[in-house]
Coordinates of C-alpha atoms and ligand atoms in Angstrom, one line a residue:
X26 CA -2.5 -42.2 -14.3
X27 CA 0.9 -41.4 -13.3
X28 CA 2.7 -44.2 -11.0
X29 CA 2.4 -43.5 -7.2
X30 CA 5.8 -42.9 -6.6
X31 CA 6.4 -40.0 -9.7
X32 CA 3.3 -38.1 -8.1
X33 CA 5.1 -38.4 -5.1
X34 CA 8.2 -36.7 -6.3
X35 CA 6.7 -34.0 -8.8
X36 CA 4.6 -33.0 -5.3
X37 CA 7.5 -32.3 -3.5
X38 CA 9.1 -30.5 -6.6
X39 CA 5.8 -28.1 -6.0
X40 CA 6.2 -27.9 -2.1
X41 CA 9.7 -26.8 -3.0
X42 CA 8.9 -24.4 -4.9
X43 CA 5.9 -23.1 -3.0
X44 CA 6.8 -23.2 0.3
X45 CA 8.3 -20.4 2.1
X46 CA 11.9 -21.7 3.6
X47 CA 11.2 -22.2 7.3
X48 CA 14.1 -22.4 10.1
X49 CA 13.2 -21.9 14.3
X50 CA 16.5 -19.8 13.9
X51 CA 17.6 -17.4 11.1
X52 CA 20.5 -15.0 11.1
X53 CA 20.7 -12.5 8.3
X54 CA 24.2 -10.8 8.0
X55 CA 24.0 -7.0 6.5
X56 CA 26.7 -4.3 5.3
X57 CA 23.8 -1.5 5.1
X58 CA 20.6 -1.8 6.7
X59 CA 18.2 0.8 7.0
X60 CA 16.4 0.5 9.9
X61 CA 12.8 2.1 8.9
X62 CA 13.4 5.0 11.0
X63 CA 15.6 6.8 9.0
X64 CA 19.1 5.6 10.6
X65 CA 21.5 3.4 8.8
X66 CA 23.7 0.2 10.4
X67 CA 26.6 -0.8 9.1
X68 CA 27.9 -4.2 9.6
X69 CA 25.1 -6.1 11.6
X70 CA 23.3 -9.5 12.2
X71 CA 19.1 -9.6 12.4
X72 CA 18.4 -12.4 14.1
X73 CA 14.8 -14.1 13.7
X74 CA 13.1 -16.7 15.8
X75 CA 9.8 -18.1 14.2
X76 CA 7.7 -15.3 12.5
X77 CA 9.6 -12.7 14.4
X78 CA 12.9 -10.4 15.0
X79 CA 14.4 -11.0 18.4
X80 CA 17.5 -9.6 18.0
X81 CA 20.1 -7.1 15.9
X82 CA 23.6 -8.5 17.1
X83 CA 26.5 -8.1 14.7
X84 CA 28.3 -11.6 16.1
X85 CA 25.3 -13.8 15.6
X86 CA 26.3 -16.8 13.9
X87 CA 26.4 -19.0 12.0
X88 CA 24.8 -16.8 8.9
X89 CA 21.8 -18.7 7.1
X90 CA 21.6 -15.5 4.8
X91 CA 24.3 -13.3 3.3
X92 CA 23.1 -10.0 2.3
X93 CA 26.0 -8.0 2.6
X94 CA 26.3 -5.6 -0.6
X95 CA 22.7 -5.3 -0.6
X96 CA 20.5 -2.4 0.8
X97 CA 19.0 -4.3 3.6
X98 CA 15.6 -2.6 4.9
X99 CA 11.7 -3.5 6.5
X100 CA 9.6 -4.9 4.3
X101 CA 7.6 -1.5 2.5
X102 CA 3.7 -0.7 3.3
X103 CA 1.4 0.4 0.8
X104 CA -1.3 2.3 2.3
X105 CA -3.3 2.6 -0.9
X106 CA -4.2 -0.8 -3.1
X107 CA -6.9 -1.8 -5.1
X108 CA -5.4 -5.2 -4.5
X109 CA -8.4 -7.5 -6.5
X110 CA -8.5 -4.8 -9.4
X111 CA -7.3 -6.6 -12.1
X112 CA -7.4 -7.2 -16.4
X113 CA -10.0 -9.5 -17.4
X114 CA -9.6 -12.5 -20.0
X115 CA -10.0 -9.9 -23.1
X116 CA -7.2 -8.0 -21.8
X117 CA -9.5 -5.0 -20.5
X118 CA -9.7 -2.9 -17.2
X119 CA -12.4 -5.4 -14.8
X120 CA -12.5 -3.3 -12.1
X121 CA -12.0 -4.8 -9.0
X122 CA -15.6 -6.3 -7.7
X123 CA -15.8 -9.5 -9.8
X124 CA -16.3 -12.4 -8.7
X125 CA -15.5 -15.0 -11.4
X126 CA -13.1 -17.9 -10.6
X127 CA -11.0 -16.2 -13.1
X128 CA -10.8 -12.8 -11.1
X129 CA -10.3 -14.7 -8.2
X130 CA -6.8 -16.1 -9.6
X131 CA -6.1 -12.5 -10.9
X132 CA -6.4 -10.9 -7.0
X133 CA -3.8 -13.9 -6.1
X134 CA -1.0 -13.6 -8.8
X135 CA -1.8 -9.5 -7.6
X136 CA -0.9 -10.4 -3.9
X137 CA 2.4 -12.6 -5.4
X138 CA 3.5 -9.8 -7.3
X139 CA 3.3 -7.1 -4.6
X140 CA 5.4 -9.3 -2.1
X141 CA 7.8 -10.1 -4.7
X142 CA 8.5 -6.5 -5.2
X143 CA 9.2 -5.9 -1.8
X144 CA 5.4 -5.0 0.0
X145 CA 5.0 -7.2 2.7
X146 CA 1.7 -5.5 3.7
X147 CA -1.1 -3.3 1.6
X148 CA -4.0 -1.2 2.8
X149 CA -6.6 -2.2 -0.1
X150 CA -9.4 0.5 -0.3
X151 CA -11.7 -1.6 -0.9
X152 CA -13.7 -3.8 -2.3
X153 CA -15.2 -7.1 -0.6
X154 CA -13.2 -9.3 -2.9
X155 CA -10.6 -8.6 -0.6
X156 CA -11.9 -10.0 2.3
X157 CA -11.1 -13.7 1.0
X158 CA -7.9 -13.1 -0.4
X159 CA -6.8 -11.1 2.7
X160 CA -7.7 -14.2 5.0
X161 CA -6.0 -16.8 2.6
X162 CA -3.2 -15.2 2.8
X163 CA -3.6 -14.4 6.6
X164 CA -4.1 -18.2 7.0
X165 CA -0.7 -19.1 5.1
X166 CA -3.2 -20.7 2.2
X167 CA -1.6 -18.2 -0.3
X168 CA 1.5 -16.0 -0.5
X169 CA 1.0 -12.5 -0.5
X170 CA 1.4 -9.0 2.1
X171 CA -0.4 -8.7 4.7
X172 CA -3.5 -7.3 3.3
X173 CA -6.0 -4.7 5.1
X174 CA -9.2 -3.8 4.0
X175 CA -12.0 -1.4 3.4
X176 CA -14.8 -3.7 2.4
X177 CA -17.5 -1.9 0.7
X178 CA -16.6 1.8 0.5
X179 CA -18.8 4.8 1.7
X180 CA -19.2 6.4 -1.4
X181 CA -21.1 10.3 -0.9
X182 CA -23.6 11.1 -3.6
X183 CA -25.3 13.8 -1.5
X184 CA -28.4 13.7 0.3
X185 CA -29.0 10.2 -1.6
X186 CA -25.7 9.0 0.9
X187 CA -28.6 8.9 3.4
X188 CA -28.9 10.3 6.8
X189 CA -26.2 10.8 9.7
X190 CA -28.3 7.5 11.3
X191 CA -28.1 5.4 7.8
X192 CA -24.7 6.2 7.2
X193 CA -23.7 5.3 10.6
X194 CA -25.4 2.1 10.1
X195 CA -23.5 1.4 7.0
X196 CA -20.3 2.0 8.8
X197 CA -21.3 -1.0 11.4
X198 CA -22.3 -3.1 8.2
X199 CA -18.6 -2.8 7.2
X200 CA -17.0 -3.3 10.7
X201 CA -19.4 -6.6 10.6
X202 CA -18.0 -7.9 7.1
X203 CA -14.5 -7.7 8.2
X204 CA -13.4 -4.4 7.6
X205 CA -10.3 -3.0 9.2
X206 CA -10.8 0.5 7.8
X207 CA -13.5 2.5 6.2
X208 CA -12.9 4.2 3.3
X209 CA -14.6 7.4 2.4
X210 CA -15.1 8.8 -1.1
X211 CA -15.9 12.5 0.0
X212 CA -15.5 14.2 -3.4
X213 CA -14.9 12.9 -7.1
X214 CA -12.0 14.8 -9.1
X215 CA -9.7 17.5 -9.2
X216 CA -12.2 18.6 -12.3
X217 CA -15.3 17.6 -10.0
X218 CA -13.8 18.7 -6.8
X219 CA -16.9 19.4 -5.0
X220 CA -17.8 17.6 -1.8
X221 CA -20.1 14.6 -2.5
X222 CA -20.9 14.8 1.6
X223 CA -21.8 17.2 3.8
X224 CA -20.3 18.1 7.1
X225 CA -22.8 16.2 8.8
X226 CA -22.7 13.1 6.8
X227 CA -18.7 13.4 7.1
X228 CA -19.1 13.9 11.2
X229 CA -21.3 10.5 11.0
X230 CA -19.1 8.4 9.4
X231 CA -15.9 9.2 10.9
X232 CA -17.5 9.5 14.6
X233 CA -18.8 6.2 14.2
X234 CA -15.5 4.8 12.9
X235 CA -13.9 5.8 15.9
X236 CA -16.3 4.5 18.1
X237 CA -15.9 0.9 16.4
X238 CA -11.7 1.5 16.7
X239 CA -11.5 1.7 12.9
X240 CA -9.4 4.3 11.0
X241 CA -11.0 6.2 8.1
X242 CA -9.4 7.4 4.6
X243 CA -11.2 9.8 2.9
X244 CA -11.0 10.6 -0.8
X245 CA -10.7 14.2 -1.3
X246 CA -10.0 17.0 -3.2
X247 CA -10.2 21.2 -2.2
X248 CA -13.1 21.9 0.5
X249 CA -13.4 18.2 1.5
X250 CA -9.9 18.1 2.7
X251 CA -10.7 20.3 5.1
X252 CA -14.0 19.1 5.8
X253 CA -13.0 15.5 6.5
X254 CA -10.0 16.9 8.8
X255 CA -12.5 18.7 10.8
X256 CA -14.6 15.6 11.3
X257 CA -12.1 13.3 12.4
X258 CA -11.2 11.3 10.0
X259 CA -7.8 9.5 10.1
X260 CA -6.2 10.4 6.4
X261 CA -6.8 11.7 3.3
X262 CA -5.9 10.4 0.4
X263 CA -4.9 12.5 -2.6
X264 CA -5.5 16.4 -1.7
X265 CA -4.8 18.3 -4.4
X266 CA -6.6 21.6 -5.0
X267 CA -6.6 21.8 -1.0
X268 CA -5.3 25.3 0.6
X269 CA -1.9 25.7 2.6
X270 CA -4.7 26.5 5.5
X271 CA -6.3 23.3 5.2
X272 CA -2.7 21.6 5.4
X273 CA -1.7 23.6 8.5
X274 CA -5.2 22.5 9.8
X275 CA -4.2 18.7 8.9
X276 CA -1.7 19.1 11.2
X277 CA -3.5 20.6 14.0
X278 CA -5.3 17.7 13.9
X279 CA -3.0 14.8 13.4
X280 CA -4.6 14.2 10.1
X281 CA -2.5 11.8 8.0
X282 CA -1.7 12.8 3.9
X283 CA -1.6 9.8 1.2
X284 CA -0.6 12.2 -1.6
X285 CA 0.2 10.5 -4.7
X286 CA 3.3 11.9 -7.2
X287 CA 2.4 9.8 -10.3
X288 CA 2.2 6.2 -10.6
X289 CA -1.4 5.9 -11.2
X290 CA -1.7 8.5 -13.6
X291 CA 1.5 7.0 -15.6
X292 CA 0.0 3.4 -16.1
X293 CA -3.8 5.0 -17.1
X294 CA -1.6 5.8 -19.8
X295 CA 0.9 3.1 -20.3
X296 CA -2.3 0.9 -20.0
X297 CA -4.5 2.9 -22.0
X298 CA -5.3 0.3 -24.5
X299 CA -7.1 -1.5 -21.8
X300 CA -8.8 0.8 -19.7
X301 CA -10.0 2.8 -22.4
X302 CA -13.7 2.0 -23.8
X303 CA -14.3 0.6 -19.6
X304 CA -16.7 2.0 -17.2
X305 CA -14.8 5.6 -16.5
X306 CA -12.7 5.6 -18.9
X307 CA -13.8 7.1 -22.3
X308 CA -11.4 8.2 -25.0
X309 CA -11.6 12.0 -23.7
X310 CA -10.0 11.5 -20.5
X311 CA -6.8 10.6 -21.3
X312 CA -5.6 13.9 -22.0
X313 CA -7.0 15.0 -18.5
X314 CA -5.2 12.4 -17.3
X315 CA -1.7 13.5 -18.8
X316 CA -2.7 17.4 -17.5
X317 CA -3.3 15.1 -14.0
X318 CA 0.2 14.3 -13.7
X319 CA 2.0 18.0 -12.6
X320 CA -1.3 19.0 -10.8
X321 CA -0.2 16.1 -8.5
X322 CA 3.5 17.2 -8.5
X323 CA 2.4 20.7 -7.6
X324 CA 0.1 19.3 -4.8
X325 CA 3.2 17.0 -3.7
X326 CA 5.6 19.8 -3.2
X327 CA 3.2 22.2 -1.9
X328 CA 2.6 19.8 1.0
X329 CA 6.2 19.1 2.1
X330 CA 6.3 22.8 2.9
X331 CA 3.7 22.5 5.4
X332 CA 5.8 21.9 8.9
X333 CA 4.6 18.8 10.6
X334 CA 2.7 17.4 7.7
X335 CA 2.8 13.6 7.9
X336 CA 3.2 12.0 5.0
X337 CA 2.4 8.4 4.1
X338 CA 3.1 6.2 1.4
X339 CA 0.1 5.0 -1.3
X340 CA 0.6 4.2 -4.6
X341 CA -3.2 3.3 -5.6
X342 CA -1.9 0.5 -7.5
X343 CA -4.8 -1.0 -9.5
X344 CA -4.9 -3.2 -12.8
X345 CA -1.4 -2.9 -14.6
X346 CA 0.8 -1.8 -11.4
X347 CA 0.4 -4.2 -9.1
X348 CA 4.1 -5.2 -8.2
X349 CA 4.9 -1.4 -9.4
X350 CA 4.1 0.1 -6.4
X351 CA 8.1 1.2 -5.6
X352 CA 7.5 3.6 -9.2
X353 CA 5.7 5.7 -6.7
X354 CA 9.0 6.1 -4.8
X355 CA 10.8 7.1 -8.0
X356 CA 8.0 9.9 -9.0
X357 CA 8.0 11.2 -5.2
X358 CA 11.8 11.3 -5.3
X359 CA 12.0 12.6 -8.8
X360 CA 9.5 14.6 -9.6
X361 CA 8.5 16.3 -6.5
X362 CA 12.0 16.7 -4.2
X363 CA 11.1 14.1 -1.4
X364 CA 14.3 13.5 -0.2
X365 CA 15.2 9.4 -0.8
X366 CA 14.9 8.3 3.0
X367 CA 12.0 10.4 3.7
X368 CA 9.8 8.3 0.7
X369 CA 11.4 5.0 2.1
X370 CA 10.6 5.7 5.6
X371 CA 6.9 6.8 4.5
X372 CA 6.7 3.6 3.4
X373 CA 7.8 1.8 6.6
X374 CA 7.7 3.2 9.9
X375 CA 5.2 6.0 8.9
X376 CA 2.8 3.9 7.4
X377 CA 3.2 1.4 10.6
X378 CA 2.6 4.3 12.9
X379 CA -0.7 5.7 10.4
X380 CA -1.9 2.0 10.4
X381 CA -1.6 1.7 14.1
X382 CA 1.3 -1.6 13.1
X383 CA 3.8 0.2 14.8
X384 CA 4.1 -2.8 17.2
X385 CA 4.0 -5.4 14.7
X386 CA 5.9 -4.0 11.6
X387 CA 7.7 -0.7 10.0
X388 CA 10.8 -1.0 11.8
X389 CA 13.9 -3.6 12.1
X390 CA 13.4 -3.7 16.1
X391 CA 13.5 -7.0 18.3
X392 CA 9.8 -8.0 19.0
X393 CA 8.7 -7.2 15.3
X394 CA 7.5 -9.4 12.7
X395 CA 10.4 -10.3 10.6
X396 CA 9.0 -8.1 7.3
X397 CA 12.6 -7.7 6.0
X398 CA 13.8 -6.9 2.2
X399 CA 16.7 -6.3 0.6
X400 CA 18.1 -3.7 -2.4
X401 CA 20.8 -4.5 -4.8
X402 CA 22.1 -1.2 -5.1
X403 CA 21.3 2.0 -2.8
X404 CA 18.4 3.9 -2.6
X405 CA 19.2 6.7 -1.1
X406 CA 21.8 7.5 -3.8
X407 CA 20.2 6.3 -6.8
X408 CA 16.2 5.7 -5.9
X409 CA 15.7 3.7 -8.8
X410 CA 17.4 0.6 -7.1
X411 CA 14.1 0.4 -6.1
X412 CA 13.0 -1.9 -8.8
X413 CA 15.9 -4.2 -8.2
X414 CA 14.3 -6.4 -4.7
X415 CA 16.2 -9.5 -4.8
X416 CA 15.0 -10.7 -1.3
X417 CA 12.1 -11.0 0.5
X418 CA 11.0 -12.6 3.9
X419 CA 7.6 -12.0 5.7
X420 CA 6.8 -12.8 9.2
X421 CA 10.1 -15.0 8.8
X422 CA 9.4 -17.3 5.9
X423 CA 11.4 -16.4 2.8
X424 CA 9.3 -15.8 -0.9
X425 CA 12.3 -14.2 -2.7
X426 CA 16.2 -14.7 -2.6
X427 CA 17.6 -14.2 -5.7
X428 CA 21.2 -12.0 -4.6
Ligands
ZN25 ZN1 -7.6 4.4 -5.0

């Protein structure tokens, strides 16, 4: 047994290390702060009381934290996690619905490395695993983002989805567990495009949503793009194969696009030795994968052409990019000509405003939570800085400050 007094000390050592830092009164000094909305400040003060921002005030002193040189910014939103998706003990691709003690410690070191990199809060899409790990962390038992989540996802298999009545039913099941979504798989690939619901079942489910005050992302490729946008729904993730009509019609409709330009396809293949051999994942599809990759691009770049399209950010990190979400910024920026404060902003502000946050995050603005990171480097000029967060506070309490 160790004496009293060395268990004593080597707890505080932990609660050191552990616990966020914690002041009534923090004043963070900035040379370049983005404020989420697309405008930049130069030479500013946030001031935080408790969890929140209460004021931007370029003499607040004295300075608890000096981020001048550094890209000061909100903390990012991912509107598209599989946040309990993880690598089992033999190294391969779980999935993300297990429930072993074991994948219970995976979804937490997930949740630590999506903060460290800068997320302060993830829409997970879903799985119930979540619903634990999201109120953990909600509680302050755990450090991680924010988490939202889908619970059990509406997946369409046809007339076997069940009728308008059952699947309304099912959408009340998910509002009971806890969801604060519901997500909606409403086709399966760009090689199986078709819609796995019909207009009906689509109506159902997103009517019944919206009755209950939840949003709804739907999964689609080609005709259910525009079938989900005629039924409501709130977003749609992925697109591709979908016309320049169905776009304009998006934005009729206020429909929200989570396209994605690349990060999930690249690490099915930097991961392959993993995945492949798992449920979904036979030898064969790699190549498909790789053929993926400019489909997306094309998609990407085909949107941004649409006037008024409203473009979110999702990475659809899963096992292996977790904490790699910001590569998404890199592809959008790189590969598809999103211009470098449009991705960021997608990613704050935007995603606030599609996950109905815009009062609580998204933005540097007195009243907000205090979600704030910081860069070392610039974004806008080289977007791979990216990678380099070297801060990170959420709802006030500092996890990362390494400038
Ligand atoms: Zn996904």
């Amino acid at each position: 047994m160790l004496p009293r007094a060395l268990l004593v000390i080597l707890l505080l050592i932990v609660f050191a290390q552990v616990t966020p830092t914690q002041n009534s009164r923090i004043v963070i000094a900035a040379s370049t702060l983005l404020d989420g909305k697309g405008h930049v400040l130069h030479n500013t003060r946030i001031v935080i009381e408790g969890s929140k921002i209460v004021a931007i005030d370029p003499k607040a002193e004295p300075v608890d934290y000096d981020l001048r040189g550094l890209t000061v910014l909100p903390g990012w939103i991912d509107s598209h996690v599989h946040i309990t998706w993880s690598f089992g003990s033999d190294g391969k691709n779980a999935g993300g619905g297990v429930n072993t003690q074991e994948a219970a410690y995976a979804g937490a070191a997930n949740a630590w490395s999506t903060l460290m990199a800068g997320f302060t809060t993830v829409q997970s899409v879903g799985s119930p695993a979540d619903v634990p790990l999201r109120d953990a962390i909600a509680k302050g038992q755990l450090p991680g983002p924010r988490i939202l989540t889908a619970v059990q996802p509406l997946t369409g298999r046809g007339d076997q989805t069940g009728s308008p009545d059952e699947i309304r039913a099912f959408i009340r099941n998910q509002k009971a567990a806890g969801a604060d979504l519901i997500k909606i798989f409403a086709a399966n690939s760009i090689r199986r495009p078709e819609p796995t619901l019909s207009q009906e079942q689509l109506n159902a489910a997103c009517d019944e949503a919206k009755k209950l005050g939840l949003r709804t992302l739907v999964h689609a490729y080609k005709d259910a793009v525009r079938m989900a946008t005629l039924a409501g729904c709130t977003e749609i993730e992925h697109g591709p194969l979908a016309s320049d009509d169905d776009l304009k019609l998006m934005t009729q409709k206020g429909t929200w696009l989570d396209p994605q330009a690349g990060l999930v396809m690249e690490n099915y293949l930097l991961n392959k030795e993993k995945f492949v051999g798992t449920p979904g994942f036979p030898e064969e599809v790699f190549p498909i994968i790789k053929e993926m990759i400019p489909i997306y691009h094309q998609f990407f770049t085909q949107a941004l052409k649409i006037p008024g399209i409203k473009i979110v950010f999702g990475s659809d990190a899963l096992a292996g990019s977790h904490g790699r979400n910001a590569e998404e910024f890199i592809d959008r920026v790189r590969d598809c000509g999103v211009d470098p404060m449009a991705a960021l902003v997608s990613a704050n502000s935007v995603a606030a405003e599609a996950m109905r946050l815009s009062d609580q995050t998204g933005t540097i603005s007195p009243g907000l939570q205090a979600d704030i990171i910081a860069i070392d480097g610039d974004p806008i000029k080289d977007i791979t800085s990216v990678r380099r967060v070297v801060f990170v506070m959420k709802g006030g309490d500092v996890y990362k400050n390494r400038k």
